[in-house]
mmCIF file of C-alpha atoms and ligand atoms in Angstrom:
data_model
loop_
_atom_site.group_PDB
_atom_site.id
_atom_site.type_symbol
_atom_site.label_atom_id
_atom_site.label_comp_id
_atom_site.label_asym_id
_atom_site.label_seq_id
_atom_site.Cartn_x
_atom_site.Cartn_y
_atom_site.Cartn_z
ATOM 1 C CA UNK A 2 -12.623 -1.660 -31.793
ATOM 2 C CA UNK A 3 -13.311 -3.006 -28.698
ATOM 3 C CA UNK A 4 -10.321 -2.626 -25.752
ATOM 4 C CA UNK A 5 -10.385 -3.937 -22.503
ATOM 5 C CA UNK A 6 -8.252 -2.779 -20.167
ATOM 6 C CA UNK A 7 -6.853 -5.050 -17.337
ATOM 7 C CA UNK A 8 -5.919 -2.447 -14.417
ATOM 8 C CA UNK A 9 -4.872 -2.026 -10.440
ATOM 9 C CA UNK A 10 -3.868 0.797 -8.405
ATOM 10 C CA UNK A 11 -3.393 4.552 -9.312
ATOM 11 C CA UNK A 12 -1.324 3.829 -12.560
ATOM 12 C CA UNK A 13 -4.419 1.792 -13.392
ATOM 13 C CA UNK A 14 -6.723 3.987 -13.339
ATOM 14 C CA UNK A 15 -5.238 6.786 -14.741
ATOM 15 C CA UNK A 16 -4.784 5.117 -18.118
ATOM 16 C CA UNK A 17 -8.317 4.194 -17.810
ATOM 17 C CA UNK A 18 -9.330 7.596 -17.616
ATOM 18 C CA UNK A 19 -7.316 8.626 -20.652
ATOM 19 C CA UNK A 20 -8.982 5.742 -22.815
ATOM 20 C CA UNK A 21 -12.129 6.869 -21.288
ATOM 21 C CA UNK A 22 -11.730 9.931 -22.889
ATOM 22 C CA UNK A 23 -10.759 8.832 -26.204
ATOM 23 C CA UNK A 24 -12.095 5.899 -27.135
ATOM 24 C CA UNK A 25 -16.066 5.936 -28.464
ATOM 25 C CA UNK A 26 -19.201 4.455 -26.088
ATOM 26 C CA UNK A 27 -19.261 1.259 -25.825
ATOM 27 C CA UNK A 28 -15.817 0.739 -26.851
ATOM 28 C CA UNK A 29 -14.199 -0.048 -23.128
ATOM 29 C CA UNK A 30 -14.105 -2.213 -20.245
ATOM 30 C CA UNK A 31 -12.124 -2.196 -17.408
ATOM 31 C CA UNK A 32 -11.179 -5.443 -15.532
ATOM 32 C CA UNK A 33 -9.899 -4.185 -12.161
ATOM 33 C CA UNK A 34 -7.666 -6.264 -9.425
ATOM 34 C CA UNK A 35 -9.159 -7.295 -6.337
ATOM 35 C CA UNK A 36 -6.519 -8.622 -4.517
ATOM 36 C CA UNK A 37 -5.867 -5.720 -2.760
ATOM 37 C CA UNK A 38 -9.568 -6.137 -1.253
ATOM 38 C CA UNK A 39 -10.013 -6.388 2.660
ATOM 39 C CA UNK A 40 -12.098 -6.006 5.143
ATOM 40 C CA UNK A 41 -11.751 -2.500 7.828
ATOM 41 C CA UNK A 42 -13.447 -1.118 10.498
ATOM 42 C CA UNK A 43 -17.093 -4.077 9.289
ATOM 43 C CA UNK A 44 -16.528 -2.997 5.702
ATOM 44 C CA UNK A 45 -15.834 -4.691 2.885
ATOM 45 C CA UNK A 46 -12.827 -2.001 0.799
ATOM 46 C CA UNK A 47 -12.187 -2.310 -2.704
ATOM 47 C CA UNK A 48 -9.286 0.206 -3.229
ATOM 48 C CA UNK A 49 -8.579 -0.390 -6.566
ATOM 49 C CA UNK A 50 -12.334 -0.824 -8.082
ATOM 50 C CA UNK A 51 -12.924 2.683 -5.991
ATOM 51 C CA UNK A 52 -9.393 4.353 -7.160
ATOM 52 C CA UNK A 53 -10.690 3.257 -10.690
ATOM 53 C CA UNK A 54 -14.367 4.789 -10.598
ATOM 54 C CA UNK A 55 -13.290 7.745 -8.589
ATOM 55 C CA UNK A 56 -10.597 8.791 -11.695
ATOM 56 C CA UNK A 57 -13.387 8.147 -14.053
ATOM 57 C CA UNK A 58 -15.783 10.268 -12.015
ATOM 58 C CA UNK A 59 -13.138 13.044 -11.716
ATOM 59 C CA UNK A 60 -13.108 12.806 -8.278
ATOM 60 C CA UNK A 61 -9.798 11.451 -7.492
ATOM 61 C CA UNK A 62 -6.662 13.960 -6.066
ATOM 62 C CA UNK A 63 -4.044 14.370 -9.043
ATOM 63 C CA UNK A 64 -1.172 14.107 -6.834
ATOM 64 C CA UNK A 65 -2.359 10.895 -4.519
ATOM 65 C CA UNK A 66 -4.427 9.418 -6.935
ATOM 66 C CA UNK A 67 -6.856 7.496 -4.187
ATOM 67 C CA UNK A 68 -9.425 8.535 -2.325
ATOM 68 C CA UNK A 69 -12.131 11.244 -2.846
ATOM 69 C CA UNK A 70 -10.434 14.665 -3.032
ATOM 70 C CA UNK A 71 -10.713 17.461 -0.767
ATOM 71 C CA UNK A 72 -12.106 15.191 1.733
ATOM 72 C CA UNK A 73 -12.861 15.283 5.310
ATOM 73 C CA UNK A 74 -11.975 12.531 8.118
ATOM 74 C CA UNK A 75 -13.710 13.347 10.501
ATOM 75 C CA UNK A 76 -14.979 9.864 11.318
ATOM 76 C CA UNK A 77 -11.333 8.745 11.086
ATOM 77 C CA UNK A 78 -10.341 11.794 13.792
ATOM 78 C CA UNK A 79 -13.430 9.764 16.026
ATOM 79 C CA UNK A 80 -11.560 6.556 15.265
ATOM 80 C CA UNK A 81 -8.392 7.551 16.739
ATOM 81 C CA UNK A 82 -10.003 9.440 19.397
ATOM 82 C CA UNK A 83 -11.705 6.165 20.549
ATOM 83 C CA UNK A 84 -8.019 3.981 20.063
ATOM 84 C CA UNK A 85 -9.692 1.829 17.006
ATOM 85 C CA UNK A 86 -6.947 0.436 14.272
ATOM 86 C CA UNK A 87 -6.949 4.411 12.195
ATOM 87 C CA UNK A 88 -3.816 2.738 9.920
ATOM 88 C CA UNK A 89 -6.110 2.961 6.694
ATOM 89 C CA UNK A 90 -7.114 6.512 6.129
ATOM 90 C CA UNK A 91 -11.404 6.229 4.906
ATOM 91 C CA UNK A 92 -12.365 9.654 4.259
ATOM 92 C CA UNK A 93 -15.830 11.068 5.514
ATOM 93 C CA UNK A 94 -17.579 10.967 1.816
ATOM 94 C CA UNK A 95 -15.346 7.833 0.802
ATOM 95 C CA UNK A 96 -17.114 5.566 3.620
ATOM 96 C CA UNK A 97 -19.955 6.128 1.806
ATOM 97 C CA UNK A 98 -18.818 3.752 -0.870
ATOM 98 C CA UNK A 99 -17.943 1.062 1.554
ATOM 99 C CA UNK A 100 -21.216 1.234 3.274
ATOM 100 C CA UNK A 101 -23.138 0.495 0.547
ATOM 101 C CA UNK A 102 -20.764 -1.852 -1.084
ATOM 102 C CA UNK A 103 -20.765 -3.792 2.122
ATOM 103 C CA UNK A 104 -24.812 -3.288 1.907
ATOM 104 C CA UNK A 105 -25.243 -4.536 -1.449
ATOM 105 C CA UNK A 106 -22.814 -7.272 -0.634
ATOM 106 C CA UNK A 107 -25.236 -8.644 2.848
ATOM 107 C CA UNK A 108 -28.332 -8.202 0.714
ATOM 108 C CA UNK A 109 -26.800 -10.955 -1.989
ATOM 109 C CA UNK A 110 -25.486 -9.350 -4.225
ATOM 110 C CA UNK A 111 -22.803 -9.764 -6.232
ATOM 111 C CA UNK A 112 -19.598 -7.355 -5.920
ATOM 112 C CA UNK A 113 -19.804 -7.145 -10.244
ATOM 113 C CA UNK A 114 -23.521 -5.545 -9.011
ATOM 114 C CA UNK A 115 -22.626 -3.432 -6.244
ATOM 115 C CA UNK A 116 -19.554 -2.022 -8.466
ATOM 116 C CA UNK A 117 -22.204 -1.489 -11.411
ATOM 117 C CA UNK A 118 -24.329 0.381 -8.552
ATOM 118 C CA UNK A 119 -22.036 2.530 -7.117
ATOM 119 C CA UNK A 120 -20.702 3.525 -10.592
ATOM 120 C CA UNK A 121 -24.483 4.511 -11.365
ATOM 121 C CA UNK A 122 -24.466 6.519 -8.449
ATOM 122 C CA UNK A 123 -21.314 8.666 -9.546
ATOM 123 C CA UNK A 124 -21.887 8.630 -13.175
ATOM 124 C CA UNK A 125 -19.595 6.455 -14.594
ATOM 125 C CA UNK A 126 -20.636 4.756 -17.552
ATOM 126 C CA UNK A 127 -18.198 2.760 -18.776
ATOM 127 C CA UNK A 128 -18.067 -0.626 -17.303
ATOM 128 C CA UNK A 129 -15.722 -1.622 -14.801
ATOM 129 C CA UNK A 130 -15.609 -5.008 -13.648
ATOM 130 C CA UNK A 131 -14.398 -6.640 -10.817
ATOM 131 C CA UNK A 132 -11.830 -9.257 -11.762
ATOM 132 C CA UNK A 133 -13.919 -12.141 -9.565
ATOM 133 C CA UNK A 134 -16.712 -11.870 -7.278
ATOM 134 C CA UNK A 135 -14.889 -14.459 -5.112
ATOM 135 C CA UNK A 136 -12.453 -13.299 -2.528
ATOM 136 C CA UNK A 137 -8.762 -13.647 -3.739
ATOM 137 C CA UNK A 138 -6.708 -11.770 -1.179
ATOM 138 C CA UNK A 139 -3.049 -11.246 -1.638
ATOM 139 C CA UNK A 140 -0.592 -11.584 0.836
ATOM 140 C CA UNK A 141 3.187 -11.129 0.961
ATOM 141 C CA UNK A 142 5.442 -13.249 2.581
ATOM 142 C CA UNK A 143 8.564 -11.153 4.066
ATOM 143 C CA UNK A 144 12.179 -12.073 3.994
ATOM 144 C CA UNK A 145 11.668 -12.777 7.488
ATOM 145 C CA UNK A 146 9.085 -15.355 7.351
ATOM 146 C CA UNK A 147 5.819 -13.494 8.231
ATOM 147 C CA UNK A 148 2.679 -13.639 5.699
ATOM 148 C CA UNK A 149 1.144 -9.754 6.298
ATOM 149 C CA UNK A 150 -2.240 -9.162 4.531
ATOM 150 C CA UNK A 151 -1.504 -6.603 1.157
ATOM 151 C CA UNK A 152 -3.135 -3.400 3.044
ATOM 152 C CA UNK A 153 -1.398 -3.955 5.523
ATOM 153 C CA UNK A 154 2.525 -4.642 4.031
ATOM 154 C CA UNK A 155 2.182 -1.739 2.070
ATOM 155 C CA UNK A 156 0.064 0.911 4.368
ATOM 156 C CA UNK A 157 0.293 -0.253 8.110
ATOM 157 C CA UNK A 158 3.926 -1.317 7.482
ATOM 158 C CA UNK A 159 4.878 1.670 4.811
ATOM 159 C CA UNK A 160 6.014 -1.221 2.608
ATOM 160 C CA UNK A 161 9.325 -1.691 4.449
ATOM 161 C CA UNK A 162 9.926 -5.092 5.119
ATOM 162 C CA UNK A 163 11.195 -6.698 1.831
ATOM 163 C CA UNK A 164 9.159 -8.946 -0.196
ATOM 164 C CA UNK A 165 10.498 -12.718 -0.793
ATOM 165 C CA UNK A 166 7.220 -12.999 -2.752
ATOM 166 C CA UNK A 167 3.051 -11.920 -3.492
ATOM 167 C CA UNK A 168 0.748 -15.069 -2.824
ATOM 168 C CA UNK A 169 -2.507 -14.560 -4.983
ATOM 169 C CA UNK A 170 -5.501 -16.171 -3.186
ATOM 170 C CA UNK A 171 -8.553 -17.465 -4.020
ATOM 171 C CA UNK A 172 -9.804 -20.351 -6.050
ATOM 172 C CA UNK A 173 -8.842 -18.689 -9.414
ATOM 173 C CA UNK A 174 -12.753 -18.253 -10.973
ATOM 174 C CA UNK A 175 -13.762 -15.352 -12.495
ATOM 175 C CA UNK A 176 -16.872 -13.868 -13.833
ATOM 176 C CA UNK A 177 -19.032 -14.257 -16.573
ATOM 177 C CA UNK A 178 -19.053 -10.750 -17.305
ATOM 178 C CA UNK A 179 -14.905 -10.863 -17.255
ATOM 179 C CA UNK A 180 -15.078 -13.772 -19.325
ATOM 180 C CA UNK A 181 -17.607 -11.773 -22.035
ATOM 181 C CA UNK A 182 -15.799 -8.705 -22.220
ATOM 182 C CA UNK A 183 -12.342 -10.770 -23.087
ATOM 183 C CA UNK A 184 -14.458 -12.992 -25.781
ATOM 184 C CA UNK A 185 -15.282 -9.644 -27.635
ATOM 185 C CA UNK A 186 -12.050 -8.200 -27.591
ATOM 186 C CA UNK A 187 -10.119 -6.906 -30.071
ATOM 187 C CA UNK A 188 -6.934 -5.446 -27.848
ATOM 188 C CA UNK A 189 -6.282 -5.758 -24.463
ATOM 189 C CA UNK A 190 -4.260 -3.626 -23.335
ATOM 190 C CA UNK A 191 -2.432 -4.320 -19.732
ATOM 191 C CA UNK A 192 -2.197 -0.996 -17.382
ATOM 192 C CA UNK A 193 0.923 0.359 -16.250
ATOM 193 C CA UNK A 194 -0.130 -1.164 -12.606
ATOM 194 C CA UNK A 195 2.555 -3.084 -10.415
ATOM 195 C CA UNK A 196 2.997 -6.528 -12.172
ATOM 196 C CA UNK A 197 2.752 -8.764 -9.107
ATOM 197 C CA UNK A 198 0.137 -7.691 -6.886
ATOM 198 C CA UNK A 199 -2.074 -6.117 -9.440
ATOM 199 C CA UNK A 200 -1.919 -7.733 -12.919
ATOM 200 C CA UNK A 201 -0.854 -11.397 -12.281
ATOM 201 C CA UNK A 202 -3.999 -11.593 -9.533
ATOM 202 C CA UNK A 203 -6.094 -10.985 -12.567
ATOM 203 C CA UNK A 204 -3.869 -13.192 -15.503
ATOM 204 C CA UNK A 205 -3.800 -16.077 -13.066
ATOM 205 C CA UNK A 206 -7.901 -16.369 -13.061
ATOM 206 C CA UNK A 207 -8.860 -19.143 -15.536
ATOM 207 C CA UNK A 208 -9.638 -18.223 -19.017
ATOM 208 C CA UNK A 209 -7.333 -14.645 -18.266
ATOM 209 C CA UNK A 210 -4.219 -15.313 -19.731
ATOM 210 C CA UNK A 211 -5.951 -17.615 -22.596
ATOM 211 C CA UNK A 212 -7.759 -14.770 -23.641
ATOM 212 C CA UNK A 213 -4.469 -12.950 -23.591
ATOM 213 C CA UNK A 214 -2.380 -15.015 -26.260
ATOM 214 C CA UNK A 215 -5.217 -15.188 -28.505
ATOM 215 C CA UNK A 216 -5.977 -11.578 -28.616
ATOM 216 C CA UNK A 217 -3.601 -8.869 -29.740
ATOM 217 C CA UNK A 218 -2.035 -7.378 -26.420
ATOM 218 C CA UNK A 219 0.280 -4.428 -25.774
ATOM 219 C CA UNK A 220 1.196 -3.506 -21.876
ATOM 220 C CA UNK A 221 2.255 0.204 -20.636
ATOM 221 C CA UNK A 222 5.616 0.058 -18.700
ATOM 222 C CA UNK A 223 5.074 1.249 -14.683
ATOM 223 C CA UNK A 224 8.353 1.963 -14.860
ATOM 224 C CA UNK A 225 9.959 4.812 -16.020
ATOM 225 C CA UNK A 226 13.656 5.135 -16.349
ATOM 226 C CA UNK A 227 14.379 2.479 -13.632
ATOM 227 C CA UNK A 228 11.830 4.153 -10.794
ATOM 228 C CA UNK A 229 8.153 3.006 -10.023
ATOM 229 C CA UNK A 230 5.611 6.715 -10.433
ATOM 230 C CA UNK A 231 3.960 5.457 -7.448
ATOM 231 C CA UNK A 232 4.391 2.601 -4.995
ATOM 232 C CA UNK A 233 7.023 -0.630 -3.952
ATOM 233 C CA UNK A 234 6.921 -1.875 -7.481
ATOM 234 C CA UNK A 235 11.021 -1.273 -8.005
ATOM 235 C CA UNK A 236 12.122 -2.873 -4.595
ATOM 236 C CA UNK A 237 9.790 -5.725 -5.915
ATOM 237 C CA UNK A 238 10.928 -6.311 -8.987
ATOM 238 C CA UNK A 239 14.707 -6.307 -7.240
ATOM 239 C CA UNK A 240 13.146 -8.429 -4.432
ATOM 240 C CA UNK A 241 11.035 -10.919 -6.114
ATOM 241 C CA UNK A 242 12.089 -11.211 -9.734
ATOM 242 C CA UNK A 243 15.703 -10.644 -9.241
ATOM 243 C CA UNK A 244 16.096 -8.178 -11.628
ATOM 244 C CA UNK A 245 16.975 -4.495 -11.899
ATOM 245 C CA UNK A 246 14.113 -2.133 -11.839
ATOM 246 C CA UNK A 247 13.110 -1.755 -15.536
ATOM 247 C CA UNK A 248 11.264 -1.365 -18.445
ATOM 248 C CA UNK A 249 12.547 -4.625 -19.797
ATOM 249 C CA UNK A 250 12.368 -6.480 -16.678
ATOM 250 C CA UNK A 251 8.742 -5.908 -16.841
ATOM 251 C CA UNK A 252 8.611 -7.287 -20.107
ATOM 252 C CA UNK A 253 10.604 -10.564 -19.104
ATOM 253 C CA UNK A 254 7.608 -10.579 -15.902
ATOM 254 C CA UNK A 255 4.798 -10.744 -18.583
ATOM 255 C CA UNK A 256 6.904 -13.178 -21.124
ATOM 256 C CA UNK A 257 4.729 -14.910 -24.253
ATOM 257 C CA UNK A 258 1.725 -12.484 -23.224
ATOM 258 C CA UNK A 259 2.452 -9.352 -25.484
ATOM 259 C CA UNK A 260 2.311 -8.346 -29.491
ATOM 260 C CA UNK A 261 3.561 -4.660 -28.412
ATOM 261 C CA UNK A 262 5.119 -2.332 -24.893
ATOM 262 C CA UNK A 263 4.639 1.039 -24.411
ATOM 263 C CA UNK A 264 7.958 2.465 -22.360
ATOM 264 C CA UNK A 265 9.255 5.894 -21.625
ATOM 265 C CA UNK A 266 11.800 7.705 -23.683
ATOM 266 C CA UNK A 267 14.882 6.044 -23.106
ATOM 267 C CA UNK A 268 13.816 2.496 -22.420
ATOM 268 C CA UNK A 269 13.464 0.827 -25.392
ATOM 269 C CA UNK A 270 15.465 -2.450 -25.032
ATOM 270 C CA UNK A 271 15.217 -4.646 -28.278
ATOM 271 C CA UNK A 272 12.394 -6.116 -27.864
ATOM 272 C CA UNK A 273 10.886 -8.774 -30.298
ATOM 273 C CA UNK A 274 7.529 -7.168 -30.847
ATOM 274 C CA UNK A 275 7.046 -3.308 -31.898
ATOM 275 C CA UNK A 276 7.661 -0.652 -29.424
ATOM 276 C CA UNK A 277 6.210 2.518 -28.710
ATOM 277 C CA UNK A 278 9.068 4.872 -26.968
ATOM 278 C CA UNK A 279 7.191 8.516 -25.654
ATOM 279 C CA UNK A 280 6.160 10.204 -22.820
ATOM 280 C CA UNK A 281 4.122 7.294 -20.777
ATOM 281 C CA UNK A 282 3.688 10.119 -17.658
ATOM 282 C CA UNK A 283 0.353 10.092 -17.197
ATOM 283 C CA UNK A 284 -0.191 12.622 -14.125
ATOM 284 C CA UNK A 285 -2.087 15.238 -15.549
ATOM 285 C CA UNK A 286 -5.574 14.557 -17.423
ATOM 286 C CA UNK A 287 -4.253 16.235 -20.599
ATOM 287 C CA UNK A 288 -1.032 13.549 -20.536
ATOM 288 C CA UNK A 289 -3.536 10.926 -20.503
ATOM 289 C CA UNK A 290 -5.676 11.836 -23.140
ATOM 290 C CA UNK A 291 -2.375 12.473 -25.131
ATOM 291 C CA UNK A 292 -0.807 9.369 -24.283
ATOM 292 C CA UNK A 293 -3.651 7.371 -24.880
ATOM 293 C CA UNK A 294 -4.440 8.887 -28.227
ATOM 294 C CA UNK A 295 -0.734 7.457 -29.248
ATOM 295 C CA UNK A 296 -1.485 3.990 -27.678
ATOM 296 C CA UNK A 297 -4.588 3.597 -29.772
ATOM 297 C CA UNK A 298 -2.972 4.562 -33.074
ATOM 298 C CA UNK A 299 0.224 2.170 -32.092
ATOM 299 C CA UNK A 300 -2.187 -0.617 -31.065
ATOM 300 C CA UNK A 301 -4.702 -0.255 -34.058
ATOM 301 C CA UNK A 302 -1.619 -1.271 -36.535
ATOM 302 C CA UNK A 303 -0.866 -4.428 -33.701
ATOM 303 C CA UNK A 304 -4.766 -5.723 -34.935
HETATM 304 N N1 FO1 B 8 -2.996 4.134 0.580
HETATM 305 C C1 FO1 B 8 -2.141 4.521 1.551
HETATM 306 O O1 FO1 B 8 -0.922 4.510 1.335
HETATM 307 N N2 FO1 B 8 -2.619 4.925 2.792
HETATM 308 C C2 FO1 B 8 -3.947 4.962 3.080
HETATM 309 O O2 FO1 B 8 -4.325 5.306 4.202
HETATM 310 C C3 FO1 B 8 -4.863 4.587 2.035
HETATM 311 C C4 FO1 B 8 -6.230 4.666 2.211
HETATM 312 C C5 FO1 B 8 -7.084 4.352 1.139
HETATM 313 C C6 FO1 B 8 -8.473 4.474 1.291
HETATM 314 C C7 FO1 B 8 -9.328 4.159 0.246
HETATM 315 C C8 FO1 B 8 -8.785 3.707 -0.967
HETATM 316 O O3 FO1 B 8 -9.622 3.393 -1.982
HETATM 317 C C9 FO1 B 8 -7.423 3.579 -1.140
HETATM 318 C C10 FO1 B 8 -6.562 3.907 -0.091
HETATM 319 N N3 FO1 B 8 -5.169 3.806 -0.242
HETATM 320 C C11 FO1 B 8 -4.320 4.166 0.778
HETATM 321 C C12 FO1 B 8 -4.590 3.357 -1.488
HETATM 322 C C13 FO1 B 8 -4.549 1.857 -1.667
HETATM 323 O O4 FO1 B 8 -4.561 1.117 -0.517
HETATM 324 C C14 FO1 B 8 -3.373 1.394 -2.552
HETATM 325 O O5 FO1 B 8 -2.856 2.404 -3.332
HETATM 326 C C15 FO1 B 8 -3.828 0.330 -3.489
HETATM 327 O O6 FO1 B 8 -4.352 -0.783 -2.843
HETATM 328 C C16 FO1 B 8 -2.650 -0.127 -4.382
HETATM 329 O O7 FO1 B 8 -3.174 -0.575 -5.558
#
């Protein structure tokens, strides 16, 4: 069976590792948001491709899920020191990444190469794509009129002024490779990443969300029991879809686009396709191979 996995953020990549572990080579691709995408400090930062290879490469921290664990900032200390913008924490060892990502990316290349490099140079073998090679930065426009760049709504500003909604940029092309990996699907299975800001960047590219009604698709809930695990994602669901924080809710977001939902105990809801009610926490490594164990088996009788 062939899977491909359309992912953002920590939740993301978590449930990327977990199929990672499970599923046989040559099985998986990963088709990873790059909204959040911006440029810092000259460099060209890819959280969620990076948050995505590092959990593959075992590198990421279990409890903050980005970044390179037990890393230094020292260069960050330097930063400060000198008054430069030191709102985006780059560790010492994570800069690495964005200096030859930015490298690859003034020598030509594509950001589907320098992704395919960089996971060479950590060991990760299962592909991870970019979702375009374009730029398609989101922004989010404020209740209060201001359009702030996604980095910096939800790191520089802590998230805290509320959302009235996420504009998805770019010209809405993606890439060949994208466009291959969906053609050969069998399931695609949609992350439990934030709906808005990491999933609908990537179902709004053409041929995305085609791909998605003709191919059997199940989605993981991010939210558990009316909370987000991570991140703004239940303030935005109140804020932009007008809804209360939920399992359902999230279903309603991604309406016509699913044959099956993964949700926590507790949150089934009636849905029209099959549900899979367990434990969708998927902190630890040994919850993810777990959980994604059950997703397969649920999903294999979906195809
Ligand atoms: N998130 C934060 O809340 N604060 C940071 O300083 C921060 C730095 C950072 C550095 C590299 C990286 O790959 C991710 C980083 N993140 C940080 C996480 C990231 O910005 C968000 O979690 C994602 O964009 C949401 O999908």
């Amino acid at each position: 069976m062939s899977v491909v996995a359309l992912a953002g953020g920590v939740g993301g990549a978590r449930l990327v590792d977990g199929l990672d572990r499970v599923l046989p080579p040559g099985s998986l691709t990963a088709i990873v948001n790059t909204g959040d995408d911006f440029e810092h400090w000259g460099l060209h930062i890819s959280p969620d491709l990076d948050t995505v290879m590092y959990t593959l490469a075992g590198l990421s921290p279990e409890d903050r899920g980005w970044g390179i664990d037990g890393d230094t900032f020292e260069v960050l200390r330097e930063v400060r020191c000198r008054g430069i913008d030191d709102w985006f924490q780059l560790g010492d060892r994570d800069l690495v990444t964005h200096l030859v990502r930015t490298q690859a990316l003034a020598l030509g290349q594509s950001l589907t190469q320098a992704t395919a490099k960089l996971c060479d140079s950590l060991g990760v073998e299962r592909p991870i794509l970019p979702m375009s090679d374009a730029p398609c930065p989101t922004s989010i426009l404020t209740k209060n009129g201001e359009e702030l760049a996604f980095q910096e709504w939800l790191v520089k500003e802590r998230a805290a002024p509320s959302v009235s909604e996420a504009r998805l940029g770019g010209m809405g092309e993606t890439t060949a490779a994208v466009l291959a990996a969906l053609k050969a699907a069998d399931l695609i299975l949609i992350c439990p990443s934030n709906p808005y800001v990491s999933i609908d960047p990537i179902l709004r590219l053409a041929g995305v969300s085609e791909a998605v009604r003709r191919t059997p698709t199940v989605a993981v809930s991010p939210i558990l029991n009316g909370n987000a695990v991570k991140g703004p994602l239940a303030g935005m669901i109140l804020e932009i879809g007008g809804r209360p924080p939920s399992a359902e809710s999230v279903a309603i977001h991604y309406n016509g686009l699913l044959d099956g939902f993964a949700v926590q105990h507790g949150d089934s809801f009636g849905a029209a396709y099959p549900t899979l009610e367990t434990n969708i926490l998927i902190q630890t490594r040994q919850d993810r191979i777990r959980f994604a164990l059950e997703l397969i088996e649920f999903a294999r009788d979906l195809t």
